[in-house]
Structures are given as structure tokens and as C-alpha cells.
mmCIF file of N, CA and C in Angstrom:
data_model
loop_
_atom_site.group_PDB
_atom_site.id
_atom_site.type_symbol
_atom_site.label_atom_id
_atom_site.label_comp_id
_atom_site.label_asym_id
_atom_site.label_seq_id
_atom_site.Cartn_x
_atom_site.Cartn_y
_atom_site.Cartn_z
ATOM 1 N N UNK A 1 107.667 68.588 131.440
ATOM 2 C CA UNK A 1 106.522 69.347 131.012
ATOM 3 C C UNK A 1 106.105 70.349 132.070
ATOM 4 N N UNK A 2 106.611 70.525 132.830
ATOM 5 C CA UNK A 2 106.659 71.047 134.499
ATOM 6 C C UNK A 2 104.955 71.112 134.991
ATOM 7 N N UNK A 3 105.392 70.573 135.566
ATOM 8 C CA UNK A 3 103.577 70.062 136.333
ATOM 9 C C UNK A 3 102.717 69.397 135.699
ATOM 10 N N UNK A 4 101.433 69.251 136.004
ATOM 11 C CA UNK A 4 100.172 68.621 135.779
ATOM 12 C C UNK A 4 99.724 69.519 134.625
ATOM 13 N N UNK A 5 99.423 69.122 133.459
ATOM 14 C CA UNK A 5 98.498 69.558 131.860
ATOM 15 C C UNK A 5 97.247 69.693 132.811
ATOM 16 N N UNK A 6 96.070 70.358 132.500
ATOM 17 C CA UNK A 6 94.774 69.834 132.212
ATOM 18 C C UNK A 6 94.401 69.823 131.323
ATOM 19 N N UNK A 7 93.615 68.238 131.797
ATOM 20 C CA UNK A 7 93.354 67.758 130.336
ATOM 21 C C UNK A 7 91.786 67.533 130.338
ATOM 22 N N UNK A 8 91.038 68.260 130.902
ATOM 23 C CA UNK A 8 89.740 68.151 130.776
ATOM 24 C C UNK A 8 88.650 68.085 129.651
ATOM 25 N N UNK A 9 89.208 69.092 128.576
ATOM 26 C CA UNK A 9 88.354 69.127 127.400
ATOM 27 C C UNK A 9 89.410 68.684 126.237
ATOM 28 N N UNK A 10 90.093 67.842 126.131
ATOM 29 C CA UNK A 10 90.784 67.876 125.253
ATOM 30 C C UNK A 10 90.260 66.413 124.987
ATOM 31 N N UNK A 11 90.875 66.191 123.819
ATOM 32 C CA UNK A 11 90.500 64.460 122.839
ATOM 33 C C UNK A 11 90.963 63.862 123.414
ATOM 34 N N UNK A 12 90.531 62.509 123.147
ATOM 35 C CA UNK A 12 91.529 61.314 123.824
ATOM 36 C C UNK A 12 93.121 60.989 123.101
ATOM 37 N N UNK A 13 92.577 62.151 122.009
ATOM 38 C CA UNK A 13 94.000 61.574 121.056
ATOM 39 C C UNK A 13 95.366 62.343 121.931
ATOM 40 N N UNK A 14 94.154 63.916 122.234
ATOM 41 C CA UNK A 14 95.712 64.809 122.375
ATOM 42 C C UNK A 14 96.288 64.487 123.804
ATOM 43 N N UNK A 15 95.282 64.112 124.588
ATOM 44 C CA UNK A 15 95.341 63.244 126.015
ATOM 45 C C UNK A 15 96.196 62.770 126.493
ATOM 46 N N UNK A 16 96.072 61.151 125.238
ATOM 47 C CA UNK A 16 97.126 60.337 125.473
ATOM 48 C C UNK A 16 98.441 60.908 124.984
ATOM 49 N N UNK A 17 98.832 61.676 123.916
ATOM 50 C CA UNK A 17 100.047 62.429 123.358
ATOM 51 C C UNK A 17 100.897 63.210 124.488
ATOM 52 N N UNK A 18 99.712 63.831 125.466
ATOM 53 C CA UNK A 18 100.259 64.321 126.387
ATOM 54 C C UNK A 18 100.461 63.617 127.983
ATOM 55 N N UNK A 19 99.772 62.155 128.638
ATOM 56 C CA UNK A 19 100.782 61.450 128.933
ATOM 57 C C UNK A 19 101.496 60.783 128.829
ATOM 58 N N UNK A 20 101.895 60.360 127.395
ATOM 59 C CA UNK A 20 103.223 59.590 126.954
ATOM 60 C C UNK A 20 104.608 60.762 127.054
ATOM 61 N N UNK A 21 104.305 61.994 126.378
ATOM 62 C CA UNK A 21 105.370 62.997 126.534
ATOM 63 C C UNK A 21 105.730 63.488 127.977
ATOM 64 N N UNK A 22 104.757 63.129 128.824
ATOM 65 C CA UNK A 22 104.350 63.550 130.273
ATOM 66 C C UNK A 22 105.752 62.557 130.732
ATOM 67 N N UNK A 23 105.462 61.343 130.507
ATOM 68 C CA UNK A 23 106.137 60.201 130.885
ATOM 69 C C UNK A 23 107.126 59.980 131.082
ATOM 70 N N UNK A 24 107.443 60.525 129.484
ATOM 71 C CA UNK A 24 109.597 60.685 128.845
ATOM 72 C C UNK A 24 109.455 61.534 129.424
ATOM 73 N N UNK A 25 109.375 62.519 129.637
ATOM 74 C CA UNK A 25 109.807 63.899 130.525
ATOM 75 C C UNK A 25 110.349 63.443 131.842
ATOM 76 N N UNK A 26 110.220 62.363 132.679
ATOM 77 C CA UNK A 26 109.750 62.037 133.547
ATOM 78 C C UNK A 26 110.961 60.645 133.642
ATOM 79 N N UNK A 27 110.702 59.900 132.578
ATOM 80 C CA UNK A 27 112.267 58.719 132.150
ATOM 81 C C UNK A 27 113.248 59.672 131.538
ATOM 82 N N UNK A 28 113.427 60.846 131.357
ATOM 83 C CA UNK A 28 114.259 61.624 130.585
ATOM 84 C C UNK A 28 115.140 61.818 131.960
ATOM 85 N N UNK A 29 114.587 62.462 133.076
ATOM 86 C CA UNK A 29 115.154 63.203 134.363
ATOM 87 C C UNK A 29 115.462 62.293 135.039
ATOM 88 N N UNK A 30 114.905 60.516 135.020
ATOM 89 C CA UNK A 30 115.514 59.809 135.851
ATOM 90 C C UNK A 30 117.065 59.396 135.050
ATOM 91 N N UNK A 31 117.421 59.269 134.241
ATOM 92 C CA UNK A 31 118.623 58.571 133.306
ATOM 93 C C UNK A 31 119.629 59.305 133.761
ATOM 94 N N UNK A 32 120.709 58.304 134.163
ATOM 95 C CA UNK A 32 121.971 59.124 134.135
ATOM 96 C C UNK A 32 122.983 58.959 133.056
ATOM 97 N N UNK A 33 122.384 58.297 131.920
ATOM 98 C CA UNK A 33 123.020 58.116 130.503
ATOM 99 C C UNK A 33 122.843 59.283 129.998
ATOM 100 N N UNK A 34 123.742 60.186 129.272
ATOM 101 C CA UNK A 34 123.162 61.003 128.095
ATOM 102 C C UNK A 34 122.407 61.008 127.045
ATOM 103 N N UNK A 35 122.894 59.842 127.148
ATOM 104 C CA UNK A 35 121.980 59.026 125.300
ATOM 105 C C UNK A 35 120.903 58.871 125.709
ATOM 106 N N UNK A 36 120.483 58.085 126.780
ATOM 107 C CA UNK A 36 119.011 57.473 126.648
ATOM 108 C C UNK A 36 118.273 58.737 127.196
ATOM 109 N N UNK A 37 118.317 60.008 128.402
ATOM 110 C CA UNK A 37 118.319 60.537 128.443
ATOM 111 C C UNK A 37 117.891 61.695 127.336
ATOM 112 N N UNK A 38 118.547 62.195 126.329
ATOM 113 C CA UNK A 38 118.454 62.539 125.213
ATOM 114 C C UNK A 38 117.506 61.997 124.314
ATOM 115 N N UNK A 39 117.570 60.730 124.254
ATOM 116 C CA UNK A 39 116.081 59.743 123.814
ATOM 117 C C UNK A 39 114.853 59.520 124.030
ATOM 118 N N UNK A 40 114.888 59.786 125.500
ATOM 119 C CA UNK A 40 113.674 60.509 126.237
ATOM 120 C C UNK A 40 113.260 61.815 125.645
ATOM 121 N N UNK A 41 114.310 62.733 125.839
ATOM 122 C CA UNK A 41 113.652 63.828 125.697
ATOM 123 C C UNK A 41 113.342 64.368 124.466
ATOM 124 N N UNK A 42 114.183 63.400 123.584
ATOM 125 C CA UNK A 42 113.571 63.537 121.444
ATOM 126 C C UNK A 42 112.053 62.827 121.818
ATOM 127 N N UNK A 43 111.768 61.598 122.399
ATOM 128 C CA UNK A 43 110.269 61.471 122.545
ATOM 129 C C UNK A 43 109.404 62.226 122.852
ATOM 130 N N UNK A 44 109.656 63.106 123.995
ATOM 131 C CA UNK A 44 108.284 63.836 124.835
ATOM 132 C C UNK A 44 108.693 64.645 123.897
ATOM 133 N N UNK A 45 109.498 65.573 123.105
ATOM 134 C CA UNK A 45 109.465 66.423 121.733
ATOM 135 C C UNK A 45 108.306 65.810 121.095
ATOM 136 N N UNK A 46 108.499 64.640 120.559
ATOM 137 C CA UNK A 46 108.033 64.207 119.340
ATOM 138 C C UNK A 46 106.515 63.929 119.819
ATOM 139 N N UNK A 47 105.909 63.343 121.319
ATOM 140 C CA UNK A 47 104.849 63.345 121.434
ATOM 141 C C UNK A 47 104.173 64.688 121.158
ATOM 142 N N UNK A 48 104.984 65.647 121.895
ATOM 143 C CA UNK A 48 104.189 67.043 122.051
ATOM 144 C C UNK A 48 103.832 67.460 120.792
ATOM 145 N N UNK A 49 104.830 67.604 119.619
ATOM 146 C CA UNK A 49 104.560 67.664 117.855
ATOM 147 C C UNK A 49 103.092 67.012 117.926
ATOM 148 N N UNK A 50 102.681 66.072 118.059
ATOM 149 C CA UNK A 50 101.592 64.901 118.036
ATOM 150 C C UNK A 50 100.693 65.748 118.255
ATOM 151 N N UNK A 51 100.485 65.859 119.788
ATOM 152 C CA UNK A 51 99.442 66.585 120.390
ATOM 153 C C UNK A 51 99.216 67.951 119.773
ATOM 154 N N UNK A 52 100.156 68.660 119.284
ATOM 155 C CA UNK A 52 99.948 69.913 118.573
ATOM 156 C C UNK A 52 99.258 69.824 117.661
ATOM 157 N N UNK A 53 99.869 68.699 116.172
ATOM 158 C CA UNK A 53 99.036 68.212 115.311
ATOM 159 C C UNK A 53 97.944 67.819 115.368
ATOM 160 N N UNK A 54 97.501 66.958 116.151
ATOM 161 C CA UNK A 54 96.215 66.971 116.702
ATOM 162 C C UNK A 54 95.325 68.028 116.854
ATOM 163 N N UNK A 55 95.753 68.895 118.050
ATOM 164 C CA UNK A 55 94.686 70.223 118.344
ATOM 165 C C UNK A 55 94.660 70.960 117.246
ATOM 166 N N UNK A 56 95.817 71.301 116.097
ATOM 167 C CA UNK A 56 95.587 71.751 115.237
ATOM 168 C C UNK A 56 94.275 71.286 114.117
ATOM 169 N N UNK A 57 94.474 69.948 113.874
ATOM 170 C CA UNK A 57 93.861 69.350 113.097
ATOM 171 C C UNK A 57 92.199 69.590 113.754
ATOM 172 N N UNK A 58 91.780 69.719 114.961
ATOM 173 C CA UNK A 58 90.951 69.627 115.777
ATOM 174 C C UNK A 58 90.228 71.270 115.210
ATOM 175 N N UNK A 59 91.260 72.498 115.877
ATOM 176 C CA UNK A 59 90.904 73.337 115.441
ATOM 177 C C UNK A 59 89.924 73.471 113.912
ATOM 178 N N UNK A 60 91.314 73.309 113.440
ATOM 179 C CA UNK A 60 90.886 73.732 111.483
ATOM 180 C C UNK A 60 89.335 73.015 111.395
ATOM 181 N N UNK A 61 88.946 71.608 111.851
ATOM 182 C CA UNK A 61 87.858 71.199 111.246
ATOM 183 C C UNK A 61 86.541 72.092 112.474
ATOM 184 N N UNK A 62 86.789 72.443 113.573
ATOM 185 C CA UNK A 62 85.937 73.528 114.155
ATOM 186 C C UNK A 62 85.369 74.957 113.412
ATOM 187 N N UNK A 63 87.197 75.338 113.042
ATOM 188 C CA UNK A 63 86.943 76.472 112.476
ATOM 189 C C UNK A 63 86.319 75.796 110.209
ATOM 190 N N UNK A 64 86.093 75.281 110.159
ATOM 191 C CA UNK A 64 85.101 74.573 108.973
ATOM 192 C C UNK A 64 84.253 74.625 109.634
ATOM 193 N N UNK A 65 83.416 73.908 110.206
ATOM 194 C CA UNK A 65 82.237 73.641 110.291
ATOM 195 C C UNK A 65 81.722 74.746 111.094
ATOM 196 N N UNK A 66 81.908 75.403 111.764
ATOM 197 C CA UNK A 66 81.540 77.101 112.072
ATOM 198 C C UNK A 66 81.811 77.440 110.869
ATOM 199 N N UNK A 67 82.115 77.563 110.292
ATOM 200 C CA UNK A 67 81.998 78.673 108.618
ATOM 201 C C UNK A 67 80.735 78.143 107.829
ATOM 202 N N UNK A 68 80.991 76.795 107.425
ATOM 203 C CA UNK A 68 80.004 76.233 106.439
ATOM 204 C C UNK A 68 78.670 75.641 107.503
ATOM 205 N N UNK A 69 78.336 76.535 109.138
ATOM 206 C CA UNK A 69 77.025 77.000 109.443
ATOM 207 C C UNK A 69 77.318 78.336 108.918
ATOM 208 N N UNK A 70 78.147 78.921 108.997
ATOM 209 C CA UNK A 70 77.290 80.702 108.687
ATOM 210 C C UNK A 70 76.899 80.496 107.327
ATOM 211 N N UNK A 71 77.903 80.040 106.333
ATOM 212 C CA UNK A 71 77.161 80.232 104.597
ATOM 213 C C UNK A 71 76.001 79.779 104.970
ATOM 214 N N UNK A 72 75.574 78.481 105.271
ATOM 215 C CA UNK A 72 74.668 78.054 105.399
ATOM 216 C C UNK A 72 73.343 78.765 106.360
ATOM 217 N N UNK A 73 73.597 79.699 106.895
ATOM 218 C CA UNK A 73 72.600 80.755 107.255
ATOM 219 C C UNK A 73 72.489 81.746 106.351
ATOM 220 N N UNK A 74 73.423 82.063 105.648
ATOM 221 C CA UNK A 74 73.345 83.466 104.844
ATOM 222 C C UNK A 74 71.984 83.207 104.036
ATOM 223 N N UNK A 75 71.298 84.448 103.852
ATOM 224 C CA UNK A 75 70.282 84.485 102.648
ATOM 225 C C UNK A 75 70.723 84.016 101.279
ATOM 226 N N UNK A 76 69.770 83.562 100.868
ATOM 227 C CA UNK A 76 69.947 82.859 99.390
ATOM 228 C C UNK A 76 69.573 83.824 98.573
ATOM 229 N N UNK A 77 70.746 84.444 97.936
ATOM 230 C CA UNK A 77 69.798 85.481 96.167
ATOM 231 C C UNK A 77 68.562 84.725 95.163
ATOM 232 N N UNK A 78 67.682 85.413 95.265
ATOM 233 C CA UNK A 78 66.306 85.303 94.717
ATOM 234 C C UNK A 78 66.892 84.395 93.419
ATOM 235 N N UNK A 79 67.680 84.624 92.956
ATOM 236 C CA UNK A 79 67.998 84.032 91.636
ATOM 237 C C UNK A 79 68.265 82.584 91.533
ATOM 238 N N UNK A 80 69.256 82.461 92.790
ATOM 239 C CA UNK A 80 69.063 80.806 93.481
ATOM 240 C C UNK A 80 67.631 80.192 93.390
ATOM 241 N N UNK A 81 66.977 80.819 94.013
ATOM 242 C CA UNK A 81 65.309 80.042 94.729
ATOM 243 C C UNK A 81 64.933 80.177 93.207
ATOM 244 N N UNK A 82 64.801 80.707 92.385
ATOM 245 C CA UNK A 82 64.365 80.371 90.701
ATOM 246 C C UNK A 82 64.827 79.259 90.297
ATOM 247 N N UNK A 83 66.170 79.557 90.380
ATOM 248 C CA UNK A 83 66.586 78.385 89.461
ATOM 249 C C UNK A 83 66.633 76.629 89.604
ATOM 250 N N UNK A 84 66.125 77.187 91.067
ATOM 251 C CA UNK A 84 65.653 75.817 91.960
ATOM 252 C C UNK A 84 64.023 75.131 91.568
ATOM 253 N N UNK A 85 63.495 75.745 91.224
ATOM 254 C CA UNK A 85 62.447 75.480 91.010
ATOM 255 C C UNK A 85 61.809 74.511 89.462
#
């Protein structure tokens, strides 16, 4: 993963995703098997997928709930507040 992530503001989910992949990266370079080696390094792949999914998933519901505050600021058409009544 070459060096130290910071991981200061991130979830605990994408956190841990990123020192388990941290890890295999890490059992990947010690192996002098190809295979296991290779097995390592399909893991820290597959963690990093994780952690992506994650921040993604993280994003999208940010970018929601910043939207549904702005509707929720927008003025209401007069026709609304009638029919409310």
C-alpha cells in the first residue's frame, strides 16, 4: 500500500478494511511462494474493493442527506400551505 494511510476521519469500517489490506500487503512481500504470495495480494485487492465500497456507500448517503436538507429548506408554493390546512 506503500506507506502509512491516514486514517483519521475515516469509519471504523473503512479503517479496519484498510489495516487488514495494509497487512496482506505486508504477508504478500514476506512469501517466497508464488501462490501464497499471490493470495496475499488477491486479499489486500479484495480488502481495498471493501474500503472503497464503504467510502462509497458513506459518500452517496452524505451526498442524500445534504440534498433532502436543501429540499427541505426550499420555500413551499402557497398552494402546499392551503392544502395543508
Amino acid at each position: 500500500m506503500g506507506g502509512r494511510v491516514v486514517l483519521k476521519n475515516l469509519s471504523v469500517e473503512i479503517r479496519e478494511c484498510l489495516q487488514h489490506a495494509e497487512n496482506c500487503a505486508r504477508q504478500a512481500a514476506a512469501q517466497a511462494d508464488p501462490k501464497l504470495k499471490e493470495d496475499f495480494s488477491e486479499m489486500e485487492r479484495r480488502w481495498l474493493f471493501l474500503a472503497r465500497s464503504y467510502e462509497f456507500t458513506e459518500r452517496l448517503g452524505d451526498f442524500s442527506d445534504d440534498t433532502k436538507r436543501q429540499v427541505d429548506n426550499l420555500p413551499k408554493p402557497s398552494h402546499w400551505q392551503k392544502a395543508r390546512r
